[in-house]
Amino acid sequence: IRGFRVEPGEVESALRRHPSVAQAAVVAREDGPCHRRLVAYVIPHDGAWPDPDALRAHLADSLPDYLVPSAFVVLTAFPLTSTGKIDRGALPAPVFAAAGADYAAPETVQQQAVCDAFADVFGAEQIGVDDDFFDLGGHSLLATRVAARIEAATGVPVPLVDLFRLRTPRSLATILRPAGGPDASARPALLPVARDTAPPLSFAQEGYWALASAHPDSHLWNVPFVMRARGPLDLDALGRSVSALISRHEALRTTIAVDGGEPVQHVRPAEPVVLSAVPVPGATPAERESAARELIAEAASRPFDLIDGPIVRVSVLRLDPQDHVIALITHHMATDAWSQDVLWHEISGGYAAELTGGDPRLPELPVQYADFAVWQREWLTGDALREQWEYWDRRLEGCPTPADLPTDRSRTDHPDPEGGSVSLALGADLVRAARERGAEADATLYMILLAAFAVVLADETGQYDVVVGSPVAGRTRAELENLVGGFANMLVLRTDVSGDPTFREVLARTRETATGAFARQDMPFHLLADRFGDERHGLVQIMFQLVGTPHGRPSLAGTRLEPFDHGRVSVRMDLEVTLMENGDDVTAHALFRRSLFDQATVERLLGRLTTTLEALLADPDQRVSSALRDRPGGTR
């Protein structure tokens, strides 16, 4: 839950120590992709009726916050199985209420719209105007969903940075114009369109088509999702659930056709997926596991044909009768990180329904990916596109070539995509200190970490005009929430570290950079790269992002699923740094080109990020040169 391993029994034991609780059961309920919550069910002791706020406070005294359930349900008896055990699957769904005992009702139309958006996303019966987004369990993915719902209700886009900064419905309502008022940034409705002509490519598809045309044998945009299933596996049920997924989402069966010299979408008819388990050779379990890694690596590196398709490949390897590897490999044109959560959630639900003869009861999709492409092409034109270009032209004018990190080997015109990886934990104390400094400066944790990273890059390269890329989900419409497709985009973040500023000044510059970029995140990255990129190095060669640990591990009824690492890493940039946020712990994961860097070099770079961040946070008013001087690895 929220990136932490949770033992429900630990929470149940703490609950039973409350004087009004006789019995307790704690379960993790998943109410949709990326949203798993802990729920407590209690039976009162001697007729007492425990107050949920009292139970929450009781648990908070002895348990960390991630072990405190999001909802408490009081029952007179637990549903039981035929063997007398608690039937956890039959426990009733909770009605989530707002956090905190003090409720303040909305007083304006704008406050009501924000409260409704919070309630919808968090599954709460009632949200007050002073309820805090983060106290309710908010994270970056939920922030996107809240912002999309506010826009759907008011017509006013809400940048994620404003949601992180303002946090409560009362504060967020102040940036909304009265309903029905003029708003130049308002976007048209996203609706299904007639299919009498072939739909145009989305901007993302256009970018992938250009890459595929230039590099038809490249596998760099393949997205492998590989899990190991230990336990009985029903291949027919799995095949039917995958078939239902592909039938439901047109993006998974969309290829590219050329009509009159123009590339367009070709949505192919759905065909059933028939799966068979391929036996993996090997006399011992270790040999079979090694062979499976090779087979998956080969499958993941096989290019997709974007014209003839398919753009989804599903295979199952059998290591033993109760041990399988499931590989779902797609082209990035049809999926992204958000889509991975959606598709596995639907496969899991469909598989469980197939085994029991039930119905997964998925909500009807309001639009398909082709509808989004038409909407995007119609909206991102004229004044809307002009406003985007005006910002990015100002921001990226005179943009330097990508940061040239000192390498261990010489660059070539065609860098090898083989990558390596290193990881380093920042530690809870350092993260808490960063959050505190961020609160003082009205900045998010992401902005704090990006500012420190920019300082390190400037010192490493001697370039004080620092440019990095940062991915965004690109789902700024509520209608896209449960849709599989390639929506992700790359922001270009340019931070000025010149003049030996204080860290407080660097943070202010970084905050301005991030705020402006997120507000114009609809500008397709490949258009910026065409205009501002260097022909040899592109526009960015270093990526930086902070993401929350995926909520809700993939599951498959009757099996134990775990990630299966095939051991090969492909990189698209020189360095890709992803900071994974797990509560107050953040771990930096870096992928790097082996043709350029030794592993020790990247380990040193991540180490510099932590030591520099410590120094900068300790005294944000000191000059960055002072923080860098005498730090391990410093070049000043």
Coordinates of C-alpha atoms in Angstrom, one line a residue, residues 212-433:
A212 CA 9.9 3.8 -37.0
S213 CA 10.4 5.2 -40.5
A214 CA 13.9 6.3 -39.7
H215 CA 14.8 3.2 -37.7
P216 CA 12.6 0.3 -38.9
D217 CA 14.7 -2.4 -37.1
S218 CA 14.8 -0.6 -33.7
H219 CA 13.3 -2.2 -30.7
L220 CA 13.8 0.8 -28.4
W221 CA 10.1 1.6 -28.2
N222 CA 9.1 -1.9 -27.2
V223 CA 7.4 -2.1 -23.8
P224 CA 7.8 -5.5 -22.2
F225 CA 5.6 -6.4 -19.2
V226 CA 6.8 -9.8 -17.8
M227 CA 5.4 -11.6 -14.8
R228 CA 6.1 -15.0 -13.2
A229 CA 3.1 -16.9 -12.2
R230 CA 3.6 -19.6 -9.5
G231 CA 0.6 -21.9 -9.1
P232 CA -2.1 -23.4 -11.5
L233 CA -2.6 -21.4 -14.7
D234 CA -5.6 -21.7 -16.9
L235 CA -4.4 -20.8 -20.3
D236 CA -7.9 -20.7 -21.9
A237 CA -9.2 -18.3 -19.3
L238 CA -6.1 -16.2 -19.6
G239 CA -6.4 -16.1 -23.4
R240 CA -10.0 -15.1 -23.2
S241 CA -9.3 -12.3 -20.7
V242 CA -6.5 -11.0 -23.0
S243 CA -8.9 -11.2 -26.0
A244 CA -11.5 -9.2 -24.1
L245 CA -8.8 -6.5 -23.3
I246 CA -7.7 -6.2 -26.9
S247 CA -11.3 -6.1 -28.1
R248 CA -12.2 -3.4 -25.6
H249 CA -9.3 -1.1 -26.4
E250 CA -8.9 -0.1 -30.0
A251 CA -5.4 1.2 -29.4
L252 CA -4.1 -2.4 -28.9
R253 CA -5.2 -3.3 -32.5
T254 CA -4.4 0.0 -34.3
T255 CA -1.7 0.0 -36.9
I256 CA -0.7 2.7 -39.4
A257 CA -1.9 3.0 -43.0
V258 CA -0.8 5.5 -45.6
D259 CA -3.8 7.2 -47.3
G260 CA -3.0 9.7 -50.1
G261 CA 0.6 10.0 -48.8
E262 CA -0.6 10.7 -45.2
P263 CA -0.3 8.3 -42.3
V264 CA -3.6 7.5 -40.7
Q265 CA -4.9 5.0 -38.1
H266 CA -6.1 1.6 -39.1
V267 CA -8.2 0.0 -36.4
R268 CA -8.2 -3.7 -37.1
P269 CA -11.0 -6.1 -36.1
A270 CA -10.6 -8.0 -32.9
E271 CA -9.4 -11.5 -33.1
P272 CA -9.4 -14.2 -30.4
V273 CA -6.1 -14.7 -28.6
V274 CA -5.2 -18.4 -28.2
L275 CA -2.4 -19.1 -25.8
S276 CA -0.3 -22.2 -25.4
A277 CA 2.6 -22.7 -22.9
V278 CA 6.0 -23.1 -24.6
P279 CA 8.1 -25.6 -22.6
V280 CA 11.4 -24.1 -21.6
P281 CA 14.4 -26.4 -22.1
G282 CA 16.8 -27.3 -19.3
A283 CA 17.5 -30.2 -17.0
T284 CA 17.5 -28.1 -13.8
P285 CA 15.3 -25.2 -12.5
A286 CA 18.4 -22.9 -12.8
E287 CA 18.9 -23.9 -16.5
R288 CA 15.3 -23.4 -17.3
E289 CA 15.2 -20.0 -15.6
S290 CA 18.3 -18.9 -17.6
A291 CA 16.7 -20.2 -20.8
A292 CA 13.5 -18.3 -20.1
R293 CA 15.4 -15.1 -19.6
E294 CA 17.0 -15.5 -23.0
L295 CA 13.7 -16.3 -24.7
I296 CA 12.0 -13.2 -23.1
A297 CA 15.0 -11.0 -24.0
E298 CA 14.8 -12.1 -27.6
A299 CA 11.0 -11.5 -27.8
A300 CA 11.4 -8.1 -26.2
S301 CA 14.0 -7.0 -28.7
R302 CA 12.1 -8.1 -31.8
P303 CA 10.9 -5.0 -33.7
F304 CA 7.2 -4.3 -34.3
D305 CA 5.8 -3.7 -37.8
L306 CA 3.6 -0.7 -37.3
I307 CA 1.9 -1.2 -40.7
D308 CA 1.1 -4.9 -40.8
G309 CA 1.0 -5.4 -37.0
P310 CA 0.2 -6.8 -34.6
I311 CA 1.5 -4.3 -32.1
V312 CA 0.8 -6.6 -29.1
R313 CA 2.5 -9.9 -28.5
V314 CA 1.5 -12.3 -25.7
S315 CA 3.4 -15.5 -24.8
V316 CA 3.6 -17.9 -22.0
L317 CA 6.6 -20.0 -21.0
R318 CA 6.3 -23.1 -18.9
L319 CA 9.2 -23.8 -16.5
D320 CA 7.3 -26.4 -14.5
P321 CA 3.6 -27.4 -14.4
Q322 CA 3.1 -24.8 -11.5
D323 CA 5.6 -22.2 -12.7
H324 CA 5.0 -20.0 -15.8
V325 CA 6.3 -16.7 -17.2
I326 CA 3.8 -14.5 -18.9
A327 CA 5.1 -11.9 -21.3
L328 CA 2.9 -9.1 -22.6
I329 CA 5.0 -7.0 -25.1
T330 CA 3.6 -3.9 -26.8
H331 CA 4.8 -1.0 -28.9
H332 CA 4.9 2.3 -27.0
M333 CA 2.5 3.7 -29.6
A334 CA -0.2 1.6 -28.0
T335 CA 0.7 1.9 -24.3
D336 CA 2.5 3.8 -21.6
A337 CA 3.1 3.4 -17.8
W338 CA -0.5 4.3 -16.9
S339 CA -1.8 1.9 -19.5
Q340 CA 0.2 -0.9 -17.9
D341 CA -1.8 -0.5 -14.7
V342 CA -5.1 -0.4 -16.6
L343 CA -4.5 -3.4 -18.8
W344 CA -3.2 -5.7 -16.0
H345 CA -6.2 -4.6 -13.8
E346 CA -8.6 -5.7 -16.6
I347 CA -6.7 -8.9 -17.4
S348 CA -6.8 -9.8 -13.7
G349 CA -10.5 -9.1 -13.3
G350 CA -11.3 -10.9 -16.6
Y351 CA -9.3 -13.9 -15.6
A352 CA -11.0 -14.2 -12.2
A353 CA -14.4 -13.8 -13.9
E354 CA -13.5 -16.5 -16.5
L355 CA -12.6 -19.0 -13.7
T356 CA -15.9 -18.4 -11.8
G357 CA -18.2 -17.8 -14.7
G358 CA -18.8 -14.2 -13.4
D359 CA -18.8 -10.8 -15.1
P360 CA -15.9 -8.4 -14.6
R361 CA -18.4 -5.5 -14.8
L362 CA -16.2 -3.0 -16.4
P363 CA -17.6 0.5 -17.0
E364 CA -18.3 1.4 -20.6
L365 CA -15.5 3.4 -22.2
P366 CA -16.7 6.9 -23.1
V367 CA -14.2 7.3 -26.0
Q368 CA -11.5 5.3 -27.8
Y369 CA -8.0 6.4 -28.7
A370 CA -8.9 7.5 -32.2
D371 CA -11.5 9.8 -30.7
F372 CA -8.8 11.4 -28.6
A373 CA -6.6 11.8 -31.7
V374 CA -9.3 13.7 -33.5
W375 CA -10.0 15.8 -30.5
Q376 CA -6.3 16.6 -30.0
R377 CA -5.9 17.6 -33.6
E378 CA -8.9 19.9 -33.5
W379 CA -8.0 21.5 -30.2
L380 CA -4.2 21.9 -30.5
T381 CA -4.4 24.4 -33.3
G382 CA -5.0 28.1 -33.8
D383 CA -4.9 30.1 -30.6
A384 CA -4.3 27.1 -28.4
L385 CA -1.2 26.0 -30.4
R386 CA 0.0 29.5 -30.7
E387 CA 0.0 30.1 -27.0
Q388 CA 2.0 26.8 -26.5
W389 CA 4.5 27.8 -29.1
E390 CA 4.9 31.3 -27.7
Y391 CA 5.8 29.9 -24.3
W392 CA 8.2 27.2 -25.6
D393 CA 9.9 29.6 -28.1
R394 CA 10.7 32.0 -25.2
R395 CA 11.7 29.2 -22.9
L396 CA 14.0 27.3 -25.3
E397 CA 15.4 30.1 -27.4
G398 CA 19.2 29.6 -27.5
C399 CA 18.8 26.2 -25.9
P400 CA 22.2 24.6 -25.4
T401 CA 23.1 21.2 -26.7
P402 CA 22.3 18.4 -24.2
A403 CA 24.4 18.3 -21.0
D404 CA 27.7 16.7 -21.9
L405 CA 28.5 14.5 -18.8
P406 CA 32.1 13.4 -18.6
T407 CA 32.1 9.9 -20.0
D408 CA 34.4 6.9 -19.5
R409 CA 34.5 6.1 -23.3
S410 CA 34.2 8.2 -26.4
R411 CA 30.9 8.9 -28.0
T412 CA 29.9 7.5 -31.4
D413 CA 27.4 8.6 -34.0
H414 CA 25.3 5.6 -33.3
P415 CA 25.4 4.8 -29.6
D416 CA 24.7 1.3 -28.4
P417 CA 21.3 1.0 -26.7
E418 CA 22.6 -1.6 -24.2
G419 CA 22.1 -0.2 -20.7
G420 CA 23.1 -0.8 -17.2
S421 CA 21.3 0.2 -13.9
V422 CA 22.2 1.3 -10.4
S423 CA 20.0 2.2 -7.5
L424 CA 20.6 4.3 -4.3
A425 CA 18.2 5.1 -1.5
L426 CA 18.0 8.7 -0.4
G427 CA 16.6 7.8 3.1
A428 CA 13.5 8.9 5.0
D429 CA 15.3 11.6 7.0
L430 CA 16.6 13.3 3.9
V431 CA 13.2 13.1 2.2
R432 CA 11.4 14.6 5.2
A433 CA 13.9 17.5 5.3

